[in-house]
Amino acid sequence: IKSILEDLFVNRLNVQLTGQMIIRAMCKYGNQFMLLDVDNKNGVKGWKQMPVFNMERIENGIQNPYGAGASIAVNGITKDDADMSTQFIWLDDNNSQIPFRDWQIAHFRLLTNSLYLPYGVSYLNAARRHWRMLSLMEDMMLIYRLERSIERRVYKIFVGAIDDADVQAYVERIANEFKRTPIVDPMTGQIDLRKNILSVDQDIFIPVRDENAPTPIDTLSAAQNMTALDDIKFVQNKVLTALRIPKSFLNFEEAAGEGKNLALMDIRFTRTVNRIQQAFLMELTKVASIHLFLLGFNDELNNFTLSMNNPSTQAEGLEIENMQKKIDAVRDAVSDPGNGLPVMSQTRALKQIMKWSEKEIKENLEEIRLEKGIAAELKKTT
């Protein structure tokens, strides 16, 4: 069975390459449908990706009422007569429904929210709202920097006793001498200087009557809070919290973990990776069972276990550390405090501290006896 499944996953399904794409699509959409190439004699020969948005899953004769396909249930059929098995429907480009049986489709899904059953939920679903907020805030930050990052000059022009009606023309004539921006009229082809619109980067000209007005040219400072990004960072942290991915794993600014996998450092991220692995292995087990059934292994469909590499050894390290503390506690409990009697008997210490049953204690003593006999034999062996 092991050699058959290795041939299935490595040579036929090419999981070492397609597995990464399947898991990516499963995390992105929450679902991934693979059409199995099934043969009665050779079993599963391969698979092919199906479009996620055109596939529907039917369980117990109940179909998604908001889906693209129509209900396959016919009016008048009772529940006892209807087909209650799991089925799949593919709505192709011609709006024709192509049904598939449960053993023809491998449905990889992330079952994290019961509201979306029988479909999975995208891993990005929780971060959608905050990601939209972050995108809008980044656009507003860029617009603010473009508009407010330019210093402008304020020119105070002495107009003296010029009539109020002529002040504007006088100021415009001096402004044009400072900055002459000719604009060509597309209708007449003439240069027009009257259509100069004051933009955010142009200077300001102000007429004054006082001849002794101080500082005739002032500087209008630009925005000073360019480095204030607390609101952006706040929304970024919201997005990262929804994604359950540590922040140091999503950028290359700082060297985190001394080259180690981040799952070795954060046990919460390790649990997230393990959940995705279990969702992937659940459907792979179904594909393996179909393959073995077609090859004639009716009695050994469950005689195998699929596993993936543990992304972290931190959980194992915590377990070993906990076991070491228990062993130290047992050693202290059975040691002599000085009056010739130990605090606890070894049997009671193994029951209370190690949480072993009497059967486990007996098996442990038998193993110790066997090992001592082997040690005695080895001493006599030259």
mmCIF file of C-alpha atoms in Angstrom:
data_model
loop_
_atom_site.group_PDB
_atom_site.id
_atom_site.type_symbol
_atom_site.label_atom_id
_atom_site.label_comp_id
_atom_site.label_asym_id
_atom_site.label_seq_id
_atom_site.Cartn_x
_atom_site.Cartn_y
_atom_site.Cartn_z
ATOM 1 C CA ILE A 1 0.000 0.000 0.000
ATOM 2 C CA LYS A 2 2.854 2.372 0.786
ATOM 3 C CA SER A 3 4.491 1.832 -2.604
ATOM 4 C CA ILE A 4 1.133 2.221 -4.379
ATOM 5 C CA LEU A 5 0.384 5.530 -2.636
ATOM 6 C CA GLU A 6 3.905 6.805 -3.296
ATOM 7 C CA ASP A 7 3.393 6.077 -6.980
ATOM 8 C CA LEU A 8 0.008 7.850 -6.835
ATOM 9 C CA PHE A 9 1.192 11.052 -5.156
ATOM 10 C CA VAL A 10 4.660 11.344 -6.721
ATOM 11 C CA ASN A 11 4.331 9.992 -10.246
ATOM 12 C CA ARG A 12 0.657 10.390 -11.091
ATOM 13 C CA LEU A 13 -0.565 13.439 -9.140
ATOM 14 C CA ASN A 14 2.871 15.120 -8.880
ATOM 15 C CA VAL A 15 1.993 16.505 -5.451
ATOM 16 C CA GLN A 16 5.483 17.949 -4.911
ATOM 17 C CA LEU A 17 4.611 20.595 -7.548
ATOM 18 C CA THR A 18 0.812 20.756 -7.689
ATOM 19 C CA GLY A 19 0.398 20.622 -3.909
ATOM 20 C CA GLN A 20 1.763 24.143 -3.486
ATOM 21 C CA MET A 21 -0.663 25.551 -6.065
ATOM 22 C CA ILE A 22 -3.604 23.676 -4.561
ATOM 23 C CA ILE A 23 -2.870 24.918 -1.044
ATOM 24 C CA ARG A 24 -2.424 28.486 -2.320
ATOM 25 C CA ALA A 25 -5.809 28.403 -4.094
ATOM 26 C CA MET A 26 -7.417 26.771 -1.052
ATOM 27 C CA CYS A 27 -6.146 29.560 1.199
ATOM 28 C CA LYS A 28 -7.122 32.270 -1.309
ATOM 29 C CA TYR A 29 -10.648 31.134 -2.179
ATOM 30 C CA GLY A 30 -11.347 28.734 0.683
ATOM 31 C CA ASN A 31 -12.093 26.003 -1.877
ATOM 32 C CA GLN A 32 -10.232 24.192 -4.616
ATOM 33 C CA PHE A 33 -11.808 21.604 -6.929
ATOM 34 C CA MET A 34 -9.724 18.961 -8.713
ATOM 35 C CA LEU A 35 -11.276 16.665 -11.316
ATOM 36 C CA LEU A 36 -9.862 13.150 -10.942
ATOM 37 C CA ASP A 37 -8.924 11.121 -14.011
ATOM 38 C CA VAL A 38 -10.334 7.780 -12.869
ATOM 39 C CA ASP A 39 -9.888 4.417 -14.574
ATOM 40 C CA ASN A 40 -11.568 1.182 -13.492
ATOM 41 C CA LYS A 41 -8.361 -0.841 -13.715
ATOM 42 C CA ASN A 42 -5.547 1.661 -13.123
ATOM 43 C CA GLY A 43 -7.271 3.763 -10.445
ATOM 44 C CA VAL A 44 -6.577 7.507 -10.287
ATOM 45 C CA LYS A 45 -4.291 8.420 -13.190
ATOM 46 C CA GLY A 46 -4.159 12.195 -12.657
ATOM 47 C CA TRP A 47 -6.193 15.277 -11.897
ATOM 48 C CA LYS A 48 -7.099 18.626 -13.389
ATOM 49 C CA GLN A 49 -7.977 21.941 -11.787
ATOM 50 C CA MET A 50 -11.588 23.136 -12.077
ATOM 51 C CA PRO A 51 -12.743 26.781 -11.926
ATOM 52 C CA VAL A 52 -13.728 27.629 -8.358
ATOM 53 C CA PHE A 53 -16.502 30.082 -9.230
ATOM 54 C CA ASN A 54 -18.296 27.658 -11.586
ATOM 55 C CA MET A 55 -18.408 24.667 -9.224
ATOM 56 C CA GLU A 56 -21.179 23.862 -6.770
ATOM 57 C CA ARG A 57 -21.411 21.169 -4.114
ATOM 58 C CA ILE A 58 -24.705 19.471 -3.263
ATOM 59 C CA GLU A 59 -25.151 17.574 -0.010
ATOM 60 C CA ASN A 60 -28.305 15.729 1.128
ATOM 61 C CA GLY A 61 -30.154 16.997 -1.945
ATOM 62 C CA ILE A 62 -29.813 20.615 -0.762
ATOM 63 C CA GLN A 63 -28.178 23.071 -3.142
ATOM 64 C CA ASN A 64 -26.922 26.587 -2.540
ATOM 65 C CA PRO A 65 -29.919 28.870 -3.313
ATOM 66 C CA TYR A 66 -27.570 31.724 -4.231
ATOM 67 C CA GLY A 67 -25.466 29.675 -6.646
ATOM 68 C CA ALA A 68 -25.202 29.988 -10.398
ATOM 69 C CA GLY A 69 -26.775 26.611 -11.220
ATOM 70 C CA ALA A 70 -30.409 25.681 -10.875
ATOM 71 C CA SER A 71 -31.658 23.079 -8.441
ATOM 72 C CA ILE A 72 -31.416 19.539 -9.721
ATOM 73 C CA ALA A 73 -34.271 18.349 -7.531
ATOM 74 C CA VAL A 74 -37.464 17.672 -9.484
ATOM 75 C CA ASN A 75 -40.806 18.712 -8.059
ATOM 76 C CA GLY A 76 -42.835 15.836 -6.727
ATOM 77 C CA ILE A 77 -39.926 13.620 -5.687
ATOM 78 C CA THR A 78 -40.029 12.729 -2.032
ATOM 79 C CA LYS A 79 -36.989 12.816 0.197
ATOM 80 C CA ASP A 80 -36.817 9.023 0.265
ATOM 81 C CA ASP A 81 -36.705 8.816 -3.543
ATOM 82 C CA ALA A 82 -34.282 11.717 -4.113
ATOM 83 C CA ASP A 83 -30.557 11.164 -4.490
ATOM 84 C CA MET A 84 -29.110 12.305 -1.155
ATOM 85 C CA SER A 85 -25.470 11.588 -2.003
ATOM 86 C CA THR A 86 -22.836 14.278 -2.346
ATOM 87 C CA GLN A 87 -22.635 15.622 -5.895
ATOM 88 C CA PHE A 88 -20.888 18.408 -7.777
ATOM 89 C CA ILE A 89 -22.119 20.567 -10.669
ATOM 90 C CA TRP A 90 -19.938 22.442 -13.135
ATOM 91 C CA LEU A 91 -21.596 25.357 -14.916
ATOM 92 C CA ASP A 92 -19.553 25.765 -18.105
ATOM 93 C CA ASP A 93 -19.332 28.764 -20.434
ATOM 94 C CA ASN A 94 -22.486 27.722 -22.306
ATOM 95 C CA ASN A 95 -24.536 27.712 -19.071
ATOM 96 C CA SER A 96 -24.951 23.963 -19.332
ATOM 97 C CA GLN A 97 -24.758 21.945 -16.115
ATOM 98 C CA ILE A 98 -22.314 19.051 -16.024
ATOM 99 C CA PRO A 99 -22.845 16.814 -12.963
ATOM 100 C CA PHE A 100 -20.079 14.886 -11.216
ATOM 101 C CA ARG A 101 -20.198 12.214 -8.555
ATOM 102 C CA ASP A 102 -18.452 12.533 -5.231
ATOM 103 C CA TRP A 103 -15.598 10.222 -6.247
ATOM 104 C CA GLN A 104 -14.858 12.282 -9.380
ATOM 105 C CA ILE A 105 -14.041 15.558 -7.592
ATOM 106 C CA ALA A 106 -11.500 16.246 -4.859
ATOM 107 C CA HIS A 107 -12.819 19.237 -2.921
ATOM 108 C CA PHE A 108 -10.089 20.893 -0.859
ATOM 109 C CA ARG A 109 -11.666 23.355 1.586
ATOM 110 C CA LEU A 110 -10.858 25.271 4.765
ATOM 111 C CA LEU A 111 -13.658 24.487 7.193
ATOM 112 C CA THR A 112 -13.329 27.369 9.637
ATOM 113 C CA ASN A 113 -16.819 28.911 9.631
ATOM 114 C CA SER A 114 -20.087 26.992 9.835
ATOM 115 C CA LEU A 115 -22.012 29.817 8.112
ATOM 116 C CA TYR A 116 -20.461 28.924 4.753
ATOM 117 C CA LEU A 117 -20.956 25.142 4.863
ATOM 118 C CA PRO A 118 -20.614 22.998 2.797
ATOM 119 C CA TYR A 119 -17.969 25.348 1.402
ATOM 120 C CA GLY A 120 -14.755 26.521 2.988
ATOM 121 C CA VAL A 121 -13.811 30.075 3.861
ATOM 122 C CA SER A 122 -10.928 32.024 2.414
ATOM 123 C CA TYR A 123 -7.996 32.596 4.717
ATOM 124 C CA LEU A 124 -8.108 36.265 3.666
ATOM 125 C CA ASN A 125 -11.788 36.723 4.509
ATOM 126 C CA ALA A 126 -11.218 38.152 7.988
ATOM 127 C CA ALA A 127 -8.773 40.765 6.673
ATOM 128 C CA ARG A 128 -10.852 42.075 3.759
ATOM 129 C CA ARG A 129 -12.411 45.055 5.559
ATOM 130 C CA HIS A 130 -9.184 46.255 7.144
ATOM 131 C CA TRP A 131 -7.282 45.747 3.896
ATOM 132 C CA ARG A 132 -9.710 48.073 2.090
ATOM 133 C CA MET A 133 -9.245 50.631 4.851
ATOM 134 C CA LEU A 134 -5.466 50.311 4.568
ATOM 135 C CA SER A 135 -5.557 50.732 0.785
ATOM 136 C CA LEU A 136 -7.659 53.907 1.051
ATOM 137 C CA MET A 137 -5.456 55.348 3.791
ATOM 138 C CA GLU A 138 -2.299 54.730 1.753
ATOM 139 C CA ASP A 139 -3.850 56.547 -1.233
ATOM 140 C CA MET A 140 -4.850 59.470 0.974
ATOM 141 C CA MET A 141 -1.358 59.581 2.468
ATOM 142 C CA LEU A 142 0.158 59.798 -1.030
ATOM 143 C CA ILE A 143 -2.241 62.573 -2.075
ATOM 144 C CA TYR A 144 -1.515 64.517 1.107
ATOM 145 C CA ARG A 145 2.230 64.282 0.564
ATOM 146 C CA LEU A 146 1.962 65.435 -3.044
ATOM 147 C CA GLU A 147 -0.188 68.427 -2.128
ATOM 148 C CA ARG A 148 1.374 69.549 1.152
ATOM 149 C CA SER A 149 5.054 68.784 0.745
ATOM 150 C CA ILE A 150 5.837 71.871 -1.382
ATOM 151 C CA GLU A 151 6.955 75.170 0.146
ATOM 152 C CA ARG A 152 5.388 78.294 -1.334
ATOM 153 C CA ARG A 153 6.270 81.972 -1.197
ATOM 154 C CA VAL A 154 3.961 84.791 -0.170
ATOM 155 C CA TYR A 155 4.819 88.047 -1.991
ATOM 156 C CA LYS A 156 3.482 91.285 -0.542
ATOM 157 C CA ILE A 157 3.251 93.861 -3.358
ATOM 158 C CA PHE A 158 3.049 97.545 -2.454
ATOM 159 C CA VAL A 159 0.192 99.078 -4.459
ATOM 160 C CA GLY A 160 0.232 102.545 -2.878
ATOM 161 C CA ALA A 161 -2.703 104.721 -3.929
ATOM 162 C CA ILE A 162 -3.741 102.645 -6.931
ATOM 163 C CA ASP A 163 -7.474 102.451 -7.379
ATOM 164 C CA ASP A 164 -9.122 99.327 -6.032
ATOM 165 C CA ALA A 165 -10.360 98.309 -9.468
ATOM 166 C CA ASP A 166 -6.817 98.360 -10.873
ATOM 167 C CA VAL A 167 -5.107 96.518 -7.995
ATOM 168 C CA GLN A 168 -5.847 93.044 -9.379
ATOM 169 C CA ALA A 169 -4.471 93.796 -12.821
ATOM 170 C CA TYR A 170 -1.379 95.364 -11.295
ATOM 171 C CA VAL A 171 -0.707 92.338 -9.080
ATOM 172 C CA GLU A 172 -1.272 89.917 -11.984
ATOM 173 C CA ARG A 173 1.191 91.835 -14.155
ATOM 174 C CA ILE A 174 3.888 91.605 -11.481
ATOM 175 C CA ALA A 175 3.077 87.914 -10.880
ATOM 176 C CA ASN A 176 3.453 87.188 -14.579
ATOM 177 C CA GLU A 177 6.856 88.822 -14.493
ATOM 178 C CA PHE A 178 7.862 86.425 -11.707
ATOM 179 C CA LYS A 179 6.302 83.335 -13.231
ATOM 180 C CA ARG A 180 5.194 83.587 -16.804
ATOM 181 C CA THR A 181 3.320 80.401 -17.760
ATOM 182 C CA PRO A 182 1.942 80.853 -21.268
ATOM 183 C CA ILE A 183 -1.077 78.776 -22.189
ATOM 184 C CA VAL A 184 -1.927 78.226 -25.853
ATOM 185 C CA ASP A 185 -5.622 78.524 -26.706
ATOM 186 C CA PRO A 186 -6.448 75.448 -28.838
ATOM 187 C CA MET A 187 -9.254 77.327 -30.618
ATOM 188 C CA THR A 188 -7.326 80.394 -31.790
ATOM 189 C CA GLY A 189 -3.696 79.308 -31.390
ATOM 190 C CA GLN A 190 -2.910 82.504 -29.451
ATOM 191 C CA ILE A 191 -1.007 82.628 -26.196
ATOM 192 C CA ASP A 192 -3.325 83.390 -23.327
ATOM 193 C CA LEU A 193 -1.917 84.558 -20.020
ATOM 194 C CA ARG A 194 -5.243 85.060 -18.265
ATOM 195 C CA LYS A 195 -5.958 81.378 -17.729
ATOM 196 C CA ASN A 196 -3.119 80.740 -15.313
ATOM 197 C CA ILE A 197 -4.763 78.756 -12.501
ATOM 198 C CA LEU A 198 -3.083 78.909 -9.137
ATOM 199 C CA SER A 199 -2.091 75.336 -8.314
ATOM 200 C CA VAL A 200 -0.874 73.946 -5.014
ATOM 201 C CA ASP A 201 2.778 74.501 -5.947
ATOM 202 C CA GLN A 202 2.477 78.138 -7.088
ATOM 203 C CA ASP A 203 3.237 81.205 -5.029
ATOM 204 C CA ILE A 204 0.739 83.644 -3.582
ATOM 205 C CA PHE A 205 0.717 87.404 -4.309
ATOM 206 C CA ILE A 206 -1.009 89.719 -1.839
ATOM 207 C CA PRO A 207 -1.397 93.505 -2.360
ATOM 208 C CA VAL A 208 -0.636 95.733 0.651
ATOM 209 C CA ARG A 209 -1.243 99.446 1.207
ATOM 210 C CA ASP A 210 1.333 99.960 3.920
ATOM 211 C CA GLU A 211 4.634 101.026 2.428
ATOM 212 C CA ASN A 212 6.473 100.011 5.582
ATOM 213 C CA ALA A 213 5.042 96.464 5.714
ATOM 214 C CA PRO A 214 7.771 94.174 7.095
ATOM 215 C CA THR A 215 9.100 91.077 5.277
ATOM 216 C CA PRO A 216 7.680 91.629 1.806
ATOM 217 C CA ILE A 217 8.470 87.973 0.939
ATOM 218 C CA ASP A 218 7.385 85.249 3.360
ATOM 219 C CA THR A 219 7.727 81.469 3.149
ATOM 220 C CA LEU A 220 4.578 79.383 3.534
ATOM 221 C CA SER A 221 5.874 76.233 5.169
ATOM 222 C CA ALA A 222 4.926 72.782 3.893
ATOM 223 C CA ALA A 223 3.380 70.029 5.964
ATOM 224 C CA GLN A 224 5.452 69.144 9.017
ATOM 225 C CA ASN A 225 3.864 65.819 10.037
ATOM 226 C CA MET A 226 5.167 63.712 7.159
ATOM 227 C CA THR A 227 6.541 61.060 9.527
ATOM 228 C CA ALA A 228 3.271 60.574 11.436
ATOM 229 C CA LEU A 229 2.219 57.072 10.335
ATOM 230 C CA ASP A 230 0.566 55.851 13.510
ATOM 231 C CA ASP A 231 -2.839 55.474 11.856
ATOM 232 C CA ILE A 232 -1.343 53.516 8.949
ATOM 233 C CA LYS A 233 0.526 51.202 11.327
ATOM 234 C CA PHE A 234 -2.628 50.706 13.393
ATOM 235 C CA VAL A 235 -4.588 49.425 10.391
ATOM 236 C CA GLN A 236 -1.585 47.353 9.270
ATOM 237 C CA ASN A 237 -1.552 45.599 12.631
ATOM 238 C CA LYS A 238 -5.274 44.930 12.234
ATOM 239 C CA VAL A 239 -4.637 43.248 8.880
ATOM 240 C CA LEU A 240 -1.783 41.154 10.276
ATOM 241 C CA THR A 241 -3.888 40.119 13.262
ATOM 242 C CA ALA A 242 -6.682 38.943 10.977
ATOM 243 C CA LEU A 243 -4.197 37.008 8.846
ATOM 244 C CA ARG A 244 -2.593 35.410 11.943
ATOM 245 C CA ILE A 245 0.847 35.877 10.409
ATOM 246 C CA PRO A 246 3.613 37.509 12.468
ATOM 247 C CA LYS A 247 4.654 40.915 11.200
ATOM 248 C CA SER A 248 8.338 40.052 10.930
ATOM 249 C CA PHE A 249 7.482 37.318 8.428
ATOM 250 C CA LEU A 250 5.968 39.700 5.851
ATOM 251 C CA ASN A 251 8.876 42.076 5.310
ATOM 252 C CA PHE A 252 12.573 41.847 4.637
ATOM 253 C CA GLU A 253 13.618 44.962 6.544
ATOM 254 C CA GLU A 254 14.801 43.162 9.654
ATOM 255 C CA ALA A 255 16.491 39.800 9.973
ATOM 256 C CA ALA A 256 14.214 37.815 12.259
ATOM 257 C CA GLY A 257 14.799 34.356 13.629
ATOM 258 C CA GLU A 258 18.503 34.145 12.689
ATOM 259 C CA GLY A 259 17.639 32.350 9.489
ATOM 260 C CA LYS A 260 15.216 29.910 11.152
ATOM 261 C CA ASN A 261 11.680 29.236 10.035
ATOM 262 C CA LEU A 262 9.321 31.594 11.838
ATOM 263 C CA ALA A 263 7.094 28.674 12.803
ATOM 264 C CA LEU A 264 9.956 27.563 15.065
ATOM 265 C CA MET A 265 9.584 30.806 17.025
ATOM 266 C CA ASP A 266 5.812 31.351 17.209
ATOM 267 C CA ILE A 267 3.623 28.475 18.357
ATOM 268 C CA ARG A 268 0.453 30.296 17.228
ATOM 269 C CA PHE A 269 1.693 30.481 13.647
ATOM 270 C CA THR A 270 2.580 26.799 13.878
ATOM 271 C CA ARG A 271 -1.000 25.922 14.809
ATOM 272 C CA THR A 272 -2.291 27.912 11.850
ATOM 273 C CA VAL A 273 -0.003 26.028 9.475
ATOM 274 C CA ASN A 274 -1.060 22.710 11.032
ATOM 275 C CA ARG A 275 -4.753 23.489 10.442
ATOM 276 C CA ILE A 276 -4.097 24.177 6.763
ATOM 277 C CA GLN A 277 -2.072 20.979 6.510
ATOM 278 C CA GLN A 278 -4.894 18.938 8.026
ATOM 279 C CA ALA A 279 -7.399 20.414 5.550
ATOM 280 C CA PHE A 280 -5.087 19.404 2.681
ATOM 281 C CA LEU A 281 -4.474 15.907 4.045
ATOM 282 C CA MET A 282 -8.193 15.296 4.605
ATOM 283 C CA GLU A 283 -8.921 15.369 0.873
ATOM 284 C CA LEU A 284 -5.709 13.582 -0.060
ATOM 285 C CA THR A 285 -6.864 10.693 2.132
ATOM 286 C CA LYS A 286 -10.108 10.555 0.150
ATOM 287 C CA VAL A 287 -8.181 10.430 -3.153
ATOM 288 C CA ALA A 288 -5.936 7.667 -1.783
ATOM 289 C CA SER A 289 -8.974 5.634 -0.629
ATOM 290 C CA ILE A 290 -10.593 5.932 -4.080
ATOM 291 C CA HIS A 291 -7.364 4.792 -5.715
ATOM 292 C CA LEU A 292 -7.012 1.759 -3.433
ATOM 293 C CA PHE A 293 -10.671 0.816 -3.878
ATOM 294 C CA LEU A 294 -10.339 0.802 -7.670
ATOM 295 C CA LEU A 295 -7.254 -1.387 -7.388
ATOM 296 C CA GLY A 296 -9.160 -3.964 -5.335
ATOM 297 C CA PHE A 297 -8.031 -3.184 -1.773
ATOM 298 C CA ASN A 298 -11.490 -3.316 -0.230
ATOM 299 C CA ASP A 299 -10.406 -4.415 3.259
ATOM 300 C CA GLU A 300 -7.414 -2.085 3.624
ATOM 301 C CA LEU A 301 -8.845 1.283 2.660
ATOM 302 C CA ASN A 302 -7.949 2.735 6.068
ATOM 303 C CA ASN A 303 -4.660 0.905 6.522
ATOM 304 C CA PHE A 304 -2.497 3.995 5.950
ATOM 305 C CA THR A 305 -1.765 7.368 7.480
ATOM 306 C CA LEU A 306 -0.773 10.502 5.573
ATOM 307 C CA SER A 307 1.257 13.211 7.282
ATOM 308 C CA MET A 308 3.195 16.357 6.427
ATOM 309 C CA ASN A 309 6.343 17.781 7.945
ATOM 310 C CA ASN A 310 5.738 19.507 11.244
ATOM 311 C CA PRO A 311 6.585 23.189 10.633
ATOM 312 C CA SER A 312 7.858 23.557 14.182
ATOM 313 C CA THR A 313 9.631 21.471 16.774
ATOM 314 C CA GLN A 314 8.596 23.899 19.484
ATOM 315 C CA ALA A 315 5.619 21.757 20.520
ATOM 316 C CA GLU A 316 7.870 18.719 20.852
ATOM 317 C CA GLY A 317 10.349 20.765 22.841
ATOM 318 C CA LEU A 318 7.629 21.895 25.241
ATOM 319 C CA GLU A 319 6.509 18.286 25.671
ATOM 320 C CA ILE A 320 10.055 17.130 26.422
ATOM 321 C CA GLU A 321 10.515 19.991 28.878
ATOM 322 C CA ASN A 322 7.289 19.039 30.646
ATOM 323 C CA MET A 323 8.395 15.390 30.806
ATOM 324 C CA GLN A 324 11.756 16.422 32.270
ATOM 325 C CA LYS A 325 10.006 18.335 35.046
ATOM 326 C CA LYS A 326 7.885 15.281 35.874
ATOM 327 C CA ILE A 327 10.956 13.031 35.991
ATOM 328 C CA ASP A 328 12.716 15.459 38.325
ATOM 329 C CA ALA A 329 9.629 15.537 40.543
ATOM 330 C CA VAL A 330 9.508 11.711 40.677
ATOM 331 C CA ARG A 331 13.216 11.561 41.511
ATOM 332 C CA ASP A 332 12.740 14.008 44.391
ATOM 333 C CA ALA A 333 9.645 12.146 45.633
ATOM 334 C CA VAL A 334 11.331 8.716 45.871
ATOM 335 C CA SER A 335 14.588 10.032 47.340
ATOM 336 C CA ASP A 336 15.401 9.673 51.043
ATOM 337 C CA PRO A 337 15.043 13.000 52.884
ATOM 338 C CA GLY A 338 17.297 11.682 55.693
ATOM 339 C CA ASN A 339 15.075 9.527 57.891
ATOM 340 C CA GLY A 340 15.533 6.321 55.899
ATOM 341 C CA LEU A 341 12.110 6.504 54.265
ATOM 342 C CA PRO A 342 11.273 8.158 50.917
ATOM 343 C CA VAL A 343 8.473 10.694 50.671
ATOM 344 C CA MET A 344 6.504 8.498 48.249
ATOM 345 C CA SER A 345 6.838 4.976 46.979
ATOM 346 C CA GLN A 346 7.886 4.615 43.380
ATOM 347 C CA THR A 347 4.521 3.162 42.391
ATOM 348 C CA ARG A 348 2.595 6.022 43.988
ATOM 349 C CA ALA A 349 4.939 8.608 42.458
ATOM 350 C CA LEU A 350 4.435 7.135 38.997
ATOM 351 C CA LYS A 351 0.664 7.186 39.527
ATOM 352 C CA GLN A 352 0.388 10.675 40.993
ATOM 353 C CA ILE A 353 3.063 12.553 39.042
ATOM 354 C CA MET A 354 3.474 10.646 35.776
ATOM 355 C CA LYS A 355 -0.262 9.799 35.614
ATOM 356 C CA TRP A 356 0.513 6.185 34.685
ATOM 357 C CA SER A 357 -1.968 3.362 35.157
ATOM 358 C CA GLU A 358 -1.114 0.132 36.995
ATOM 359 C CA LYS A 359 -0.826 -1.649 33.655
ATOM 360 C CA GLU A 360 1.688 0.893 32.402
ATOM 361 C CA ILE A 361 3.699 0.628 35.634
ATOM 362 C CA LYS A 362 3.755 -3.159 35.307
ATOM 363 C CA GLU A 363 4.874 -2.986 31.672
ATOM 364 C CA ASN A 364 7.600 -0.537 32.641
ATOM 365 C CA LEU A 365 8.918 -2.886 35.352
ATOM 366 C CA GLU A 366 8.928 -5.803 32.906
ATOM 367 C CA GLU A 367 10.887 -3.745 30.400
ATOM 368 C CA ILE A 368 13.406 -2.756 33.121
ATOM 369 C CA ARG A 369 13.773 -6.430 34.115
ATOM 370 C CA LEU A 370 14.390 -7.435 30.484
ATOM 371 C CA GLU A 371 16.947 -4.675 30.002
ATOM 372 C CA LYS A 372 18.794 -5.695 33.194
ATOM 373 C CA GLY A 373 18.897 -9.288 31.949
ATOM 374 C CA ILE A 374 20.322 -8.092 28.637
ATOM 375 C CA ALA A 375 22.902 -5.979 30.499
ATOM 376 C CA ALA A 376 23.981 -9.057 32.520
ATOM 377 C CA GLU A 377 24.352 -11.056 29.301
ATOM 378 C CA LEU A 378 26.472 -8.316 27.737
ATOM 379 C CA LYS A 379 28.836 -8.304 30.723
ATOM 380 C CA LYS A 380 29.550 -12.015 30.188
ATOM 381 C CA THR A 381 30.088 -11.497 26.439
ATOM 382 C CA THR A 382 33.789 -11.177 25.572
#
